Each structure stands twice: as structure tokens, then as C-alpha cells.
XYZ file of C-alpha atoms in Angstrom:
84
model
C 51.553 -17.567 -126.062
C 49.024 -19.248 -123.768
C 49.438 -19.162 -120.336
C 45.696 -19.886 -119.360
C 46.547 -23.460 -117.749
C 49.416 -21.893 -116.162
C 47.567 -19.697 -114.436
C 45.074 -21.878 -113.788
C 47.207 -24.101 -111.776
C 49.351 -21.006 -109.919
C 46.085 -19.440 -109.057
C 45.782 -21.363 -105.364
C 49.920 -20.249 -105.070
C 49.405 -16.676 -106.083
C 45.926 -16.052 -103.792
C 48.445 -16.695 -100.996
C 51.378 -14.764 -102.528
C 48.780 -12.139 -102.359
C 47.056 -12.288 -98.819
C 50.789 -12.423 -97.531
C 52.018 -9.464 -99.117
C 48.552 -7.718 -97.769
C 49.932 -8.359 -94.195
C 48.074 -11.660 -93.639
C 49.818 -13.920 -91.133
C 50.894 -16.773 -93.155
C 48.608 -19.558 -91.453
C 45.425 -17.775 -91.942
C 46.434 -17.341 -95.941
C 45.351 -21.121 -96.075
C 42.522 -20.400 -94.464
C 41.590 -17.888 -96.512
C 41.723 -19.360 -99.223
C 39.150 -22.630 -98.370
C 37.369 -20.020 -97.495
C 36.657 -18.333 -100.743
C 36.653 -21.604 -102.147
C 34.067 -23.095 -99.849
C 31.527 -19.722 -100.519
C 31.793 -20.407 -104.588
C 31.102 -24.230 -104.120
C 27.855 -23.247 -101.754
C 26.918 -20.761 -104.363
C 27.441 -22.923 -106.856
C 25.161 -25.528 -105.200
C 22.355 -23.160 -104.658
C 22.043 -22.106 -108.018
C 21.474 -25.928 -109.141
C 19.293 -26.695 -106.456
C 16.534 -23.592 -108.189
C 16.904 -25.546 -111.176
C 13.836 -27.476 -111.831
C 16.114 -30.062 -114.374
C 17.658 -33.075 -113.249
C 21.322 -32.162 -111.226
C 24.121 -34.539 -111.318
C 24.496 -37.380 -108.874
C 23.121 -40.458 -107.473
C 21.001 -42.123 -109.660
C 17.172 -43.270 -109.403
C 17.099 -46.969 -108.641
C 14.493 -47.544 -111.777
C 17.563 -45.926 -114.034
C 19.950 -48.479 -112.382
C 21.392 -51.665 -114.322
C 20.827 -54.766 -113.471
C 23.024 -57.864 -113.194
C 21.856 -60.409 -115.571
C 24.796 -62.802 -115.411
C 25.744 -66.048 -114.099
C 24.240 -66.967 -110.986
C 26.517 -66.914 -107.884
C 28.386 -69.964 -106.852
C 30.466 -71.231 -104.163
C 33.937 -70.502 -103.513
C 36.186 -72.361 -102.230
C 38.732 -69.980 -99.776
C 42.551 -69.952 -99.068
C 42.016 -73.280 -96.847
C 39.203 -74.633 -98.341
C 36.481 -73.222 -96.696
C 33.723 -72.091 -98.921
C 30.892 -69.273 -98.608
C 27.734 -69.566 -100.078
């Protein structure tokens, strides 16, 4: 039996199950828990920024397409009033 994506989704659920039964007042469980998040995501981002390869995100403008359609014409609003 594989319970792997069941775990993976009652992980958040049971890290609170867990800092409750520890003695944790139940507000601060949330807390917690965005925090342990929030230290893997910064760690996470560190070790891509030493990378010397491309990261994922925003694009260079010279890799970006470009439109080569119809030129843009005038329209012609609810009431007749167009915008050029």
C-alpha cells in the first residue's frame, strides 16, 4: 500500500498534531509551522543563488516573443466611443 501522497498532504495537519501534544499553545502551532516552512524556502533560495546556471524566473527581454500579428485597430465601445 502507498500512503506517500497521503502523508504528503497530512504532513501540515500532523506538524500541528505534534507541537500541540508537545504543550504548544494552539495559536503559536500555526506559527510554527510558517516558520519552518519559511527557513527551508530561504535555504532553498540560497543554494540556487551559488549556482552559477541560469535559475528559474523572469525572463531576459532578448529571449522574449514578439507580437507579429495584425496591427491594432480601433474599437468601437459599449456607446460608441472608440479608443485608438
Amino acid at each position: 500500500m502507498n500512503l506517500s501522497g497521503t502523508l504528503k498532504a497530512a504532513s501540515p495537519l500532523a506538524t500541528v498534531v505534534i507541537y500541540g501534544e508537545l504543550g504548544f499553545p494552539p495559536p503559536l502551532t500555526r506559527g510554527l509551522f510558517v516558520l519552518s516552512r519559511s527557513a527551508g524556502i530561504l535555504a532553498h533560495v540560497w543554494e540556487q543563488s551559488q549556482q552559477s546556471e541560469r535559475n528559474k524566473g523572469p525572463l531576459p527581454r532578448e529571449w522574449l516573443w514578439a507580437y507579429t500579428g495584425t496591427s491594432a485597430r480601433a474599437f468601437l465601445g459599449r456607446y460608441g466611443i472608440g479608443n485608438r
